[in-house]
PDB file of C-alpha atoms in Angstrom:
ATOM      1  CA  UNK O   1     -10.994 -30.621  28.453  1.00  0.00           C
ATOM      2  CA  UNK O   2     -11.159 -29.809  24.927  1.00  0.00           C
ATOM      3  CA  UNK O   3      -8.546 -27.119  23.919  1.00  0.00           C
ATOM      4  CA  UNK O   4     -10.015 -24.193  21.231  1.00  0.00           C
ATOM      5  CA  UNK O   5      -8.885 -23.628  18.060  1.00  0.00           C
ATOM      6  CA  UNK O   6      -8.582 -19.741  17.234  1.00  0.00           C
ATOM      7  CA  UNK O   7     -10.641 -18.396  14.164  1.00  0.00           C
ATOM      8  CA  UNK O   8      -8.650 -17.573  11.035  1.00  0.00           C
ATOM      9  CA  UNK O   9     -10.095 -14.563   9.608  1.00  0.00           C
ATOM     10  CA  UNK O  10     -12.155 -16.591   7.045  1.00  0.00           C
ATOM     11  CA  UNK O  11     -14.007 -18.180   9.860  1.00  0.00           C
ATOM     12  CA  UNK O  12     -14.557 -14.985  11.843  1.00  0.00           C
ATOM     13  CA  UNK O  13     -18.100 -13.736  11.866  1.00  0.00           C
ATOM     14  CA  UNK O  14     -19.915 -12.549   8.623  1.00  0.00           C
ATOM     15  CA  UNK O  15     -20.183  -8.844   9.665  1.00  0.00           C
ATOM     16  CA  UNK O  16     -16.319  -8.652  10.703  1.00  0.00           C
ATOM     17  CA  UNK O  17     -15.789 -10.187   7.324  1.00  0.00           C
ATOM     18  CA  UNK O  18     -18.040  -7.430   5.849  1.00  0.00           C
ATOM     19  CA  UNK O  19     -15.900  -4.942   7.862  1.00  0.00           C
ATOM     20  CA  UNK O  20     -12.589  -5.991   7.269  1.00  0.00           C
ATOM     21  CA  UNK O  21     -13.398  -5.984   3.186  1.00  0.00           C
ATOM     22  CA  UNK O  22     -14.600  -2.519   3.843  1.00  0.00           C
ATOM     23  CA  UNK O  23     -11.749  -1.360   5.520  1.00  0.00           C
ATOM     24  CA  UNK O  24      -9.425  -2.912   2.843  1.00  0.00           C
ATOM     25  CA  UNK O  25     -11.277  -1.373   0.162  1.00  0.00           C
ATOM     26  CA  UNK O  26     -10.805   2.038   1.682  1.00  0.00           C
ATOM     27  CA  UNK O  27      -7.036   1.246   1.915  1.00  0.00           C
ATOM     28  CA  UNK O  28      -7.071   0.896  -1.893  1.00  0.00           C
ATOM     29  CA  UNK O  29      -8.804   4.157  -2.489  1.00  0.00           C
ATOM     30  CA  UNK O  30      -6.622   5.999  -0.248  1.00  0.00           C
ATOM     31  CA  UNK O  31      -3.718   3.854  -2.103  1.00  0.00           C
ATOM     32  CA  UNK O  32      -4.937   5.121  -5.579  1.00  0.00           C
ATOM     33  CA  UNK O  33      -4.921   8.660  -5.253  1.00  0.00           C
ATOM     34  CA  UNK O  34      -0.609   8.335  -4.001  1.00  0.00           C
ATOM     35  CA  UNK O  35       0.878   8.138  -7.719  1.00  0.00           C
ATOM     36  CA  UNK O  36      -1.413  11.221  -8.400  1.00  0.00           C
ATOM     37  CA  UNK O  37      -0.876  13.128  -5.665  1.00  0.00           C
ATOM     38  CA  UNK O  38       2.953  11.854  -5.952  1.00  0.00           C
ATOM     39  CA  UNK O  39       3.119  13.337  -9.263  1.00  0.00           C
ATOM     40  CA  UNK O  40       1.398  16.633  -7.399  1.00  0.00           C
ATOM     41  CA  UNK O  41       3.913  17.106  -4.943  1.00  0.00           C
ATOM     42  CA  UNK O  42       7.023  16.407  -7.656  1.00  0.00           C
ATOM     43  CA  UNK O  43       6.039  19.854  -9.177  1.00  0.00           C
ATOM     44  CA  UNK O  44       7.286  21.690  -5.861  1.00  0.00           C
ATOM     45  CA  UNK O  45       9.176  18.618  -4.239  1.00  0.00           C
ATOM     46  CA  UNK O  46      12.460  16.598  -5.485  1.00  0.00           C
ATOM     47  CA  UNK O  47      12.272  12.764  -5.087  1.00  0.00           C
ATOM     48  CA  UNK O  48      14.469  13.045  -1.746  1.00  0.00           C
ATOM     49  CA  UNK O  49      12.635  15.811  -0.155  1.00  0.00           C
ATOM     50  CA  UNK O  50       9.292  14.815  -0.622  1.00  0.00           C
ATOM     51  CA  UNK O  51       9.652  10.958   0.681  1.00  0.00           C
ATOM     52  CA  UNK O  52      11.562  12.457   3.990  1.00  0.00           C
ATOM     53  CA  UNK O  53       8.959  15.127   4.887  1.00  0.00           C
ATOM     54  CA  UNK O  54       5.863  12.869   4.139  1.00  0.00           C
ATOM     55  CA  UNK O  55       7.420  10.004   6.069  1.00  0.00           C
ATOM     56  CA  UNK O  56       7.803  13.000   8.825  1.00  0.00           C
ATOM     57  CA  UNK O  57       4.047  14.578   8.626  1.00  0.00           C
ATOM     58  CA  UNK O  58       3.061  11.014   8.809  1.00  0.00           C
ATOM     59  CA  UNK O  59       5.049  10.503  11.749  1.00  0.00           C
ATOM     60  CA  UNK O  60       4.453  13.727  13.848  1.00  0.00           C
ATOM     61  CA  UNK O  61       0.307  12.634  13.149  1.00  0.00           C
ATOM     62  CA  UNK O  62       1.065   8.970  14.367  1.00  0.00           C
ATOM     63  CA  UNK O  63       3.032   9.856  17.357  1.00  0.00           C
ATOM     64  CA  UNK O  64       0.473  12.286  18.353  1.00  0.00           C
ATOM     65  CA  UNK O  65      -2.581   9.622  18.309  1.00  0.00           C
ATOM     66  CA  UNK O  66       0.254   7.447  20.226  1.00  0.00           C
ATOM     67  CA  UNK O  67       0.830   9.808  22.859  1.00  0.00           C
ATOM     68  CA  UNK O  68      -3.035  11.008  23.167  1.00  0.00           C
ATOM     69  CA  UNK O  69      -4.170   7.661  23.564  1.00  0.00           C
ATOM     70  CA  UNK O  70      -1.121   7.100  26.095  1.00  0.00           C
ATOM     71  CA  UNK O  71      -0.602   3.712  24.440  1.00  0.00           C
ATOM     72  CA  UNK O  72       2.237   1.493  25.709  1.00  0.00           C
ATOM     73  CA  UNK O  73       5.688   0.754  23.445  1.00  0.00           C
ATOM     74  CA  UNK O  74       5.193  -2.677  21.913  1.00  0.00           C
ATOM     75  CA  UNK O  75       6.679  -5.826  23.297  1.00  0.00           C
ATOM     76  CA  UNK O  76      10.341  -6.331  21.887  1.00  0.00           C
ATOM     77  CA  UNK O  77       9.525  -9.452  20.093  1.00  0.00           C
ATOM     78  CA  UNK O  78       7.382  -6.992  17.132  1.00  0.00           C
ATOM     79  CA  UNK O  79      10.143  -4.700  16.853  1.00  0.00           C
ATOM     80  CA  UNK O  80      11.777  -6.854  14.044  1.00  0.00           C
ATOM     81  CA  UNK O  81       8.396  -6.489  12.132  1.00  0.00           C
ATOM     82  CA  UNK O  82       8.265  -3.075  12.623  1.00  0.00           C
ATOM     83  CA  UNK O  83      11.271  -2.589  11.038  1.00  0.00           C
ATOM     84  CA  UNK O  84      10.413  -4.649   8.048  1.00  0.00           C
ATOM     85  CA  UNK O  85       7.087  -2.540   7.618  1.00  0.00           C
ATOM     86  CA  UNK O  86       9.184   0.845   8.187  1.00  0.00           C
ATOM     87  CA  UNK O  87      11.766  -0.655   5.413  1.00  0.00           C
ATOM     88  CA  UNK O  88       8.817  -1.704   3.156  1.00  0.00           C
ATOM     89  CA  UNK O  89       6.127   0.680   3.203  1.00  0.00           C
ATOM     90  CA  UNK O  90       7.383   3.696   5.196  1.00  0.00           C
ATOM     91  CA  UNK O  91      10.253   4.151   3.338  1.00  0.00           C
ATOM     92  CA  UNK O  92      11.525   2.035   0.482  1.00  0.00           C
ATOM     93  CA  UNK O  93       7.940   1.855  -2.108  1.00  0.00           C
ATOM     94  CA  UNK O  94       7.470   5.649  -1.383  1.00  0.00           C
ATOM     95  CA  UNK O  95      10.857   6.502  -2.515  1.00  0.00           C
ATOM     96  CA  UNK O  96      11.216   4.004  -4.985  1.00  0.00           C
ATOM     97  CA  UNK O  97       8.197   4.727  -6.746  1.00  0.00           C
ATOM     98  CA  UNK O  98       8.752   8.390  -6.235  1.00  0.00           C
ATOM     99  CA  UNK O  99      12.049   8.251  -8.422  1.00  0.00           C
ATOM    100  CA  UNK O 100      10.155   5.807 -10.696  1.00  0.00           C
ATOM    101  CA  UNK O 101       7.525   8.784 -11.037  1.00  0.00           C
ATOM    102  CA  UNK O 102      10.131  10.947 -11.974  1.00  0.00           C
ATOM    103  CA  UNK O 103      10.103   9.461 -15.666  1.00  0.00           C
ATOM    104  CA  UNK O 104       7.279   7.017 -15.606  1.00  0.00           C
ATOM    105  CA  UNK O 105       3.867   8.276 -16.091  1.00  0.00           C
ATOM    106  CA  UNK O 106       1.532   7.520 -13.145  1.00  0.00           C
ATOM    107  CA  UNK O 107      -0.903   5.177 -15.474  1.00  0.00           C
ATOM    108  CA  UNK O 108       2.354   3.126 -16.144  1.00  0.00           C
ATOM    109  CA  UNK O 109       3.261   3.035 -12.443  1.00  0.00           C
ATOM    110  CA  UNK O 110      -0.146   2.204 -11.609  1.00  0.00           C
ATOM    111  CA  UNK O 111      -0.424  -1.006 -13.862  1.00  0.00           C
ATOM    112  CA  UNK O 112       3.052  -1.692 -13.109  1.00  0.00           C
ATOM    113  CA  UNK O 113       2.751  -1.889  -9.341  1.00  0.00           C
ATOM    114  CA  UNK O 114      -0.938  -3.792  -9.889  1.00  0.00           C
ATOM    115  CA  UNK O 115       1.274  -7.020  -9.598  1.00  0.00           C
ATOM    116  CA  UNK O 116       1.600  -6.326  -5.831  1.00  0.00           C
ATOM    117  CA  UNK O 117      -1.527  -8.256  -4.806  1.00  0.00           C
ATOM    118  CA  UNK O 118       0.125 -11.150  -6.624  1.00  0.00           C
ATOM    119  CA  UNK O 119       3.363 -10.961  -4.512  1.00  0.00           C
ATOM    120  CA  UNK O 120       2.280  -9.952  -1.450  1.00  0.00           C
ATOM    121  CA  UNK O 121       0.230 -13.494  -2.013  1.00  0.00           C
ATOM    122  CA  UNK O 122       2.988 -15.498  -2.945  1.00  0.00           C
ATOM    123  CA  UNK O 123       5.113 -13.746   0.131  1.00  0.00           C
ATOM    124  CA  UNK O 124       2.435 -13.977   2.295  1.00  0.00           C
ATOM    125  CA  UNK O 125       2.405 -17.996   1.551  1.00  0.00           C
ATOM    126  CA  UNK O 126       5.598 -18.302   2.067  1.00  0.00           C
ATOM    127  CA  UNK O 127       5.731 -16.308   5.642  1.00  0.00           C
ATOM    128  CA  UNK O 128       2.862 -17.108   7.648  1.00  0.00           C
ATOM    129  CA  UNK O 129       1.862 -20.935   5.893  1.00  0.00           C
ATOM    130  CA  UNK O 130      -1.019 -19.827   4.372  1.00  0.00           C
ATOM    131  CA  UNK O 131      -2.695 -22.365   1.781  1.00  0.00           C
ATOM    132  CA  UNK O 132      -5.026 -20.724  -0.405  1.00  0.00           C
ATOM    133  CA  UNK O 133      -6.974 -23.038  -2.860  1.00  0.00           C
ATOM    134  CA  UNK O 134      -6.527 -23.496  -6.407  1.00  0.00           C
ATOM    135  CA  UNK O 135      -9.808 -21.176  -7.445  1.00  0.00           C
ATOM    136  CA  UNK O 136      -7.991 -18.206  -5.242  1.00  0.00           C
ATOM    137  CA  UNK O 137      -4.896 -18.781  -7.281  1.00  0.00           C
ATOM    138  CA  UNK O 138      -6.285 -18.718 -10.559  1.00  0.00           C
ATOM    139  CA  UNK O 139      -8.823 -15.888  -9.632  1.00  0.00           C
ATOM    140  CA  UNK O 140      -5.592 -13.981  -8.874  1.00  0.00           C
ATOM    141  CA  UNK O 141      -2.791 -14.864 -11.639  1.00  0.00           C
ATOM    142  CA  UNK O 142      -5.883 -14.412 -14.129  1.00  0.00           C
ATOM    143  CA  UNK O 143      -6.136 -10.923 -12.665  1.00  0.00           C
ATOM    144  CA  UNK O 144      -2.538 -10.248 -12.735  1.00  0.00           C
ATOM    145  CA  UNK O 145      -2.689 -11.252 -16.379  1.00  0.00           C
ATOM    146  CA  UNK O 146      -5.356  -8.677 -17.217  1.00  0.00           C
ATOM    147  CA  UNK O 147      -3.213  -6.057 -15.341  1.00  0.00           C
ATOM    148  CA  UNK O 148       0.126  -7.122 -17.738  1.00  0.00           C
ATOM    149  CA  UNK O 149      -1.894  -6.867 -20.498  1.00  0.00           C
ATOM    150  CA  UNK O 150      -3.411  -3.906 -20.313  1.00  0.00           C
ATOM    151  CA  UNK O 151       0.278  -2.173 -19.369  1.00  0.00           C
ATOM    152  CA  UNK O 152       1.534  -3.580 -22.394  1.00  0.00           C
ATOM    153  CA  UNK O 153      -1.241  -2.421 -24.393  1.00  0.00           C
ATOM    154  CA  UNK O 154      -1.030   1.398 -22.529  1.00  0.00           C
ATOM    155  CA  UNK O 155       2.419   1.489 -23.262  1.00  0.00           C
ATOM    156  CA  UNK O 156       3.229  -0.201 -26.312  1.00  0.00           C
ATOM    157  CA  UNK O 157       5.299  -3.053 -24.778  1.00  0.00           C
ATOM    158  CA  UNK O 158       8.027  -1.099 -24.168  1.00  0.00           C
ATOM    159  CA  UNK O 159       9.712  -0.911 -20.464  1.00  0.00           C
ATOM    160  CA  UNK O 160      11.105   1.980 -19.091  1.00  0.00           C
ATOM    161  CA  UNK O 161      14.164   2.412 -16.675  1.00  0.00           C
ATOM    162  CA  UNK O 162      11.618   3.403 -13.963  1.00  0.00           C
ATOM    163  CA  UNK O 163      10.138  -0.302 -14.399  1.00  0.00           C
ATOM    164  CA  UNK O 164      13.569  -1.280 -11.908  1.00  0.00           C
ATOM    165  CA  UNK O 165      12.602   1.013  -9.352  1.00  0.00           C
ATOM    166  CA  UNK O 166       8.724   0.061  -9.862  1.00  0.00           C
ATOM    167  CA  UNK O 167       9.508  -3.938  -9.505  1.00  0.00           C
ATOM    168  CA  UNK O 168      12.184  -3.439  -6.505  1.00  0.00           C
ATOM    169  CA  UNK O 169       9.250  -1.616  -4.704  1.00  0.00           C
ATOM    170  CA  UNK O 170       6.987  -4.605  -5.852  1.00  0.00           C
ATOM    171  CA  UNK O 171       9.249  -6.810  -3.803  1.00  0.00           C
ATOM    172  CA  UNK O 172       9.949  -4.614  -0.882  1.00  0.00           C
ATOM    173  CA  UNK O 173       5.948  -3.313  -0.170  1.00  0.00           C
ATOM    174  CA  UNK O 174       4.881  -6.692  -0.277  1.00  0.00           C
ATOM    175  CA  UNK O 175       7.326  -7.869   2.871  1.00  0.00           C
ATOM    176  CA  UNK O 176       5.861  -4.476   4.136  1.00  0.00           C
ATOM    177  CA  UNK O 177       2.183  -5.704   4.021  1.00  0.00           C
ATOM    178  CA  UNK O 178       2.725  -9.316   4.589  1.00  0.00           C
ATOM    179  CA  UNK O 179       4.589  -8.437   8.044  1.00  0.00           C
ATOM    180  CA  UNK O 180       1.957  -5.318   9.143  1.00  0.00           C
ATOM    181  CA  UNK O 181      -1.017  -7.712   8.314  1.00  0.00           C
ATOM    182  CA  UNK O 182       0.349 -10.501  10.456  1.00  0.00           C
ATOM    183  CA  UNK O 183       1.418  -8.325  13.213  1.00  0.00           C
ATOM    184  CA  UNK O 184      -2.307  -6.349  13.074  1.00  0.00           C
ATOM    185  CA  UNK O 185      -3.453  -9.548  14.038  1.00  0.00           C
ATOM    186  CA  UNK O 186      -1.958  -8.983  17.567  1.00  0.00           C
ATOM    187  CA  UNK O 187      -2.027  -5.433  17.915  1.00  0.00           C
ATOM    188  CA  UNK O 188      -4.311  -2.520  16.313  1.00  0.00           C
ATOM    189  CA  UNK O 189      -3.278  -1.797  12.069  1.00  0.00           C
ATOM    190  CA  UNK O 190      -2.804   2.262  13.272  1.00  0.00           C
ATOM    191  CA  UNK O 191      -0.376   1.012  15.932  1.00  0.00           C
ATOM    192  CA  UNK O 192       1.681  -1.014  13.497  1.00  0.00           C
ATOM    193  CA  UNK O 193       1.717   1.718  10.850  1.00  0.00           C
ATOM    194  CA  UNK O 194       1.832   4.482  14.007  1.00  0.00           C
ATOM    195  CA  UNK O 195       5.032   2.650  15.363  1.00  0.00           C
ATOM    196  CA  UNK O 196       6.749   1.865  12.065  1.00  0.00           C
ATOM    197  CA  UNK O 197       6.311   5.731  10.636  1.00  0.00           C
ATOM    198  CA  UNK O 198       7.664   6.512  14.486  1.00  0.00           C
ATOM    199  CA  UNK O 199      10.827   4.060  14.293  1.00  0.00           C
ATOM    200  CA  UNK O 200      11.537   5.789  11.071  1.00  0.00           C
ATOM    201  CA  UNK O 201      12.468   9.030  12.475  1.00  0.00           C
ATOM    202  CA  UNK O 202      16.044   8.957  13.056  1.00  0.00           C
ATOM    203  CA  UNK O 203      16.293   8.408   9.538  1.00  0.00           C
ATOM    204  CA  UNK O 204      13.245  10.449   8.089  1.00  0.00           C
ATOM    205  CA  UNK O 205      14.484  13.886  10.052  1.00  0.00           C
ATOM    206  CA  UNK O 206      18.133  14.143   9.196  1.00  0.00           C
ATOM    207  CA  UNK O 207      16.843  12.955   5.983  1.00  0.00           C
ATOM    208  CA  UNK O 208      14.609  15.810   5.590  1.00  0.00           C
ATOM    209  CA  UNK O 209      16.442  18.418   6.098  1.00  0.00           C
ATOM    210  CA  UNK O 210      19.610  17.700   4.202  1.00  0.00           C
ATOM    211  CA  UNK O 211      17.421  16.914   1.424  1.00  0.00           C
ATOM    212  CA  UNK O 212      15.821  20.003   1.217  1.00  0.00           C
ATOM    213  CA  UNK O 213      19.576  21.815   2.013  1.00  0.00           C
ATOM    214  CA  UNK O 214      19.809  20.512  -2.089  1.00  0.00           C
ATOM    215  CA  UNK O 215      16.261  20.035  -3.534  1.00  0.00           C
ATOM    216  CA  UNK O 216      15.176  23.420  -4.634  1.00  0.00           C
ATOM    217  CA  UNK O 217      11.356  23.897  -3.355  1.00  0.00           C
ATOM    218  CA  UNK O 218       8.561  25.590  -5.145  1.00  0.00           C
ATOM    219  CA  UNK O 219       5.126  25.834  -3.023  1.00  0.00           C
ATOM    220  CA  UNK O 220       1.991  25.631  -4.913  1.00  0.00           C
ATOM    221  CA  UNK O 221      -1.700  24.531  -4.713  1.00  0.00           C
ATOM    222  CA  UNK O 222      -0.836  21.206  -6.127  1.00  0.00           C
ATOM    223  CA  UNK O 223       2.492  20.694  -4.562  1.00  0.00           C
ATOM    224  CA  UNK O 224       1.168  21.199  -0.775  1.00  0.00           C
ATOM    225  CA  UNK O 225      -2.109  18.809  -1.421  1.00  0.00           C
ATOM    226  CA  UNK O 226       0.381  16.498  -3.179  1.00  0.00           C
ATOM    227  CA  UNK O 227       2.277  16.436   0.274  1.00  0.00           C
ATOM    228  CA  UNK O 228      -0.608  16.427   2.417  1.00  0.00           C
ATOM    229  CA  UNK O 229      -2.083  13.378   1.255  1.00  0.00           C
ATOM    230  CA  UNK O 230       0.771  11.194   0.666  1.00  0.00           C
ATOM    231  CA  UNK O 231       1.464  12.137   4.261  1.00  0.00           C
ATOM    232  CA  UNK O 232      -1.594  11.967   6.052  1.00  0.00           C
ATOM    233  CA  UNK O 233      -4.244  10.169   3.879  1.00  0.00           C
ATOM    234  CA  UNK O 234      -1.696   7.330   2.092  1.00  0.00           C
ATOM    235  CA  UNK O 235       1.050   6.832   4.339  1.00  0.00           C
ATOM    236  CA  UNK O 236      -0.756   7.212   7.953  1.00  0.00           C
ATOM    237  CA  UNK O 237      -4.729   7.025   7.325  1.00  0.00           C
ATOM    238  CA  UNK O 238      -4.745   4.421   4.119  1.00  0.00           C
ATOM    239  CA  UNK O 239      -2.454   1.767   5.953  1.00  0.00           C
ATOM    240  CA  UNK O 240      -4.673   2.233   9.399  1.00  0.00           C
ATOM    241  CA  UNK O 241      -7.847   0.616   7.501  1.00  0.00           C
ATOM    242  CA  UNK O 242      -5.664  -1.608   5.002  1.00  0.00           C
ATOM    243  CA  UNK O 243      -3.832  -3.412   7.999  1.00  0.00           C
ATOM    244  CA  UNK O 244      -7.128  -3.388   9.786  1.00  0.00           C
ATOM    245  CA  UNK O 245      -8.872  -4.731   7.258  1.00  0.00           C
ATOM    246  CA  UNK O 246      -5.870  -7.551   6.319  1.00  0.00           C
ATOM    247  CA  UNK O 247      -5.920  -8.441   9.818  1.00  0.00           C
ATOM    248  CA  UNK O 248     -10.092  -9.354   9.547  1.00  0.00           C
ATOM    249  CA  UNK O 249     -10.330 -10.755   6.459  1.00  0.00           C
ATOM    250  CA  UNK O 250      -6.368 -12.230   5.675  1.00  0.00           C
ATOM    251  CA  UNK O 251      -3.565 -11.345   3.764  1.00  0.00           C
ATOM    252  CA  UNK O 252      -4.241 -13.010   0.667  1.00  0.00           C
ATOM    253  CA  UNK O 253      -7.736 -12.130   0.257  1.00  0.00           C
ATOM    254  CA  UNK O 254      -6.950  -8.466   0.916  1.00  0.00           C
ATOM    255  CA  UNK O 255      -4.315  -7.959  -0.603  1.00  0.00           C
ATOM    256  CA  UNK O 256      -6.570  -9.365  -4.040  1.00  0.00           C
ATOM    257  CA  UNK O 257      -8.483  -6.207  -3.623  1.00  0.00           C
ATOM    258  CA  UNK O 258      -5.521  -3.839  -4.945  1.00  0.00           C
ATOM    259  CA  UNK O 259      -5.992  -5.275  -7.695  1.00  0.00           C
ATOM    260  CA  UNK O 260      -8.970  -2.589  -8.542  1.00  0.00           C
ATOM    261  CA  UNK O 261      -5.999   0.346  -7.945  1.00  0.00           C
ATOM    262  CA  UNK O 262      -4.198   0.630 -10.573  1.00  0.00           C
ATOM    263  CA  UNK O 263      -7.437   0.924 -12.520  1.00  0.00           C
ATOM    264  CA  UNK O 264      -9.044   3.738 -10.086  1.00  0.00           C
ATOM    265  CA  UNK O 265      -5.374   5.308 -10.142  1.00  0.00           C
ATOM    266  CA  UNK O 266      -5.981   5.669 -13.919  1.00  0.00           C
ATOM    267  CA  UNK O 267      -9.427   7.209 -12.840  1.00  0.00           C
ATOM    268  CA  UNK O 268      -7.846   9.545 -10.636  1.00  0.00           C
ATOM    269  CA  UNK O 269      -5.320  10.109 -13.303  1.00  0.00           C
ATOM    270  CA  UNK O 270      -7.742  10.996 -16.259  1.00  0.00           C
ATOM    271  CA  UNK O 271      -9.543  13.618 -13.487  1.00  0.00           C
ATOM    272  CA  UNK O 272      -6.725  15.095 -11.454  1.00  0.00           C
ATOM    273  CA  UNK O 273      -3.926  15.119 -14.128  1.00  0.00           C
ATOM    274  CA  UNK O 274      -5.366  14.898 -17.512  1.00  0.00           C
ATOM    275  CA  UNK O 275      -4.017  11.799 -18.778  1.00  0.00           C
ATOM    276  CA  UNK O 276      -6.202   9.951 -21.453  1.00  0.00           C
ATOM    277  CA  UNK O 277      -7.478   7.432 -20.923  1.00  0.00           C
ATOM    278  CA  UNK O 278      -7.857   4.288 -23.710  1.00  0.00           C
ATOM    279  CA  UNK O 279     -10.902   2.417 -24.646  1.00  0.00           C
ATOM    280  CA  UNK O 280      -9.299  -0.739 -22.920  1.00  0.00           C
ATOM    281  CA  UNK O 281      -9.766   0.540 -19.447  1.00  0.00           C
ATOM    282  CA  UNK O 282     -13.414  -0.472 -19.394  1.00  0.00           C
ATOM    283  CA  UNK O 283     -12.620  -3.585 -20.224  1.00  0.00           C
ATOM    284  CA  UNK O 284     -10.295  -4.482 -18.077  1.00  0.00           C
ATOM    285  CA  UNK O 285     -11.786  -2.857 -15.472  1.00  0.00           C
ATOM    286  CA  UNK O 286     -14.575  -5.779 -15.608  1.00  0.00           C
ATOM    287  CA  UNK O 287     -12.072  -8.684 -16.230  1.00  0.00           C
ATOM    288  CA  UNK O 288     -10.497  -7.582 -12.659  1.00  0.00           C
ATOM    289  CA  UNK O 289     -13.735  -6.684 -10.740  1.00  0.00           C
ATOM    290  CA  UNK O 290     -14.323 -10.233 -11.777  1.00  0.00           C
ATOM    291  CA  UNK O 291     -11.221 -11.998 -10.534  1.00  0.00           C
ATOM    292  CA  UNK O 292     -11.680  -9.816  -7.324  1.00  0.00           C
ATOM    293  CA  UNK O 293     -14.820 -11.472  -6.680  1.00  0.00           C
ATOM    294  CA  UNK O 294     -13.740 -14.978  -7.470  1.00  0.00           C
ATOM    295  CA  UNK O 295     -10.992 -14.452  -4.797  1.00  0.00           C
ATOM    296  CA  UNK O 296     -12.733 -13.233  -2.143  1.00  0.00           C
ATOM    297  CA  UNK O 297     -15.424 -16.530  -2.355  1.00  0.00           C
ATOM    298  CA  UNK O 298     -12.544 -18.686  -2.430  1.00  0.00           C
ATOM    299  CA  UNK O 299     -11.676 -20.616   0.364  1.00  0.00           C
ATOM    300  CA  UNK O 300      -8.136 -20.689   1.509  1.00  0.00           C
TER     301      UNK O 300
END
């Protein structure tokens, strides 16, 4: 009897292809509004309070759908992933990049963190075997380039002290991504997320309210929409379609698509926050829309 071969997500269907790229695409637009609406909720929130009571929102909304849809606890042998997704992108890029924010502007945080679809390749490589071929690899680096160079060109070359924090949540989202897209594979992407923001808890409560025992808090407009979308739309809503739509389509591939947030974070920027925006962006825009394409015809 001849013994099947699963599918890898390249050889799925065409329309669950189509899907997956959609929902991965909609987990970079949710994605690019954070640094924005980060930089929102920092004019009511510190750094501490803000991370603990998003990562709280987002987990009272997850445990809710958990409970409505009565769905079981997962098996013990994903707990260790859920722990490196809670580590990754619960907690450590929101608060890292949240402190970054502090005295970073959210262009240079944007262009910054565009070298995440580059290491949550390389990580992803290096974790689950995937090969990708030589056109997906320069597709990508030539895309990371363009990002580089247009941060160095926004910013003069120089490097902040918010570029540590920005890198260390480079390093630590990626492992957050690479593990939720491979466990999304076995399970639904709103579980993984829903379970991670849940396993956070212990942490995220106590850490709540003792941080805002010592962050002073001033409510506003922009300070409660700041809140409510890091909490609902980025850290609950954005990773339910971007884990959905790793788990159709792969890791690598997907994660090529951030590269087109940094560039609608500067969008978002110019329109929510003011910031100008420099006759590069265009430009570079197009160089990356480009490399995104290559990537996504390449064959791993």
């Amino acid at each position: 009897m001849a013994v099947s071969t699963p599918r890898t997500p390249e050889q799925g269907p065409p329309a669950d292809r189509r899907s997956g790229t959609l929902q991965a695409a909609l987990g970079v637009t949710a994605f690019s509004l954070t640094f924005p609406a980060t930089a929102w909720g920092l004019e009511g929130f510190g750094p501490w309070s803000l991370v603990a009571v998003r990562s709280v929102l987002a987990a009272v909304i997850a445990g809710c759908c958990l409970l409505a849809l009565r769905v079981p606890v997962p098996a013990r042998r994903h707990w260790a992933g859920l722990a490196v997704v809670a580590a990754g992108v619960v907690l450590g890029f929101p608060l890292l990049t949240t402190l970054a924010l502090q005295t970073s502007t959210t262009a240079h945080a944007a262009v910054v963190v565009g070298l995440l679809p580059l290491t949550t390749a390389l990580l992803s490589a290096l974790r689950t075997g995937a090969r990708p071929s030589r056109m997906f690899w320069g597709a990508a680096l030539a895309g990371a380039a363009a990002v580089i160079a247009f941060t160095v060109q926004q910013s003069g070359g120089a490097l902040s002290s918010a570029d540590a924090y920005l890198f260390g949540a480079l390093l630590i989202c990626a492992a957050g991504y690479t593990e939720g897209g491979r466990l999304a594979r076995t399970m639904p992407g709103w579980q993984v997320i829903g379970w991670a923001l849940v396993l956070c808890l212990p942490l995220s409560v106590p850490g709540a309210l003792v941080a805002l025992s010592y962050e002073p808090v001033h409510l506003s407009a922009h300070s409660v929409a700041g809140l409510l979308w890091v909490a609902a739309g980025s850290q609950f809503l954005g990773l339910v379609v971007w884990y959905r739509g790793m788990a159709a389509i792969g890791i690598p591939k997907a994660s090529q698509l951030q590269l087109a947030q940094p560039l609608l974070t500067l969008v978002w920027s110019v329109l929510l926050l003011g910031e100008q925006l420099t006759p590069a962006a265009p430009l570079t825009a197009a160089a990356v829309l480009i490399c995104i394409a290559l990537t996504q015809r390449a064959r791993g």
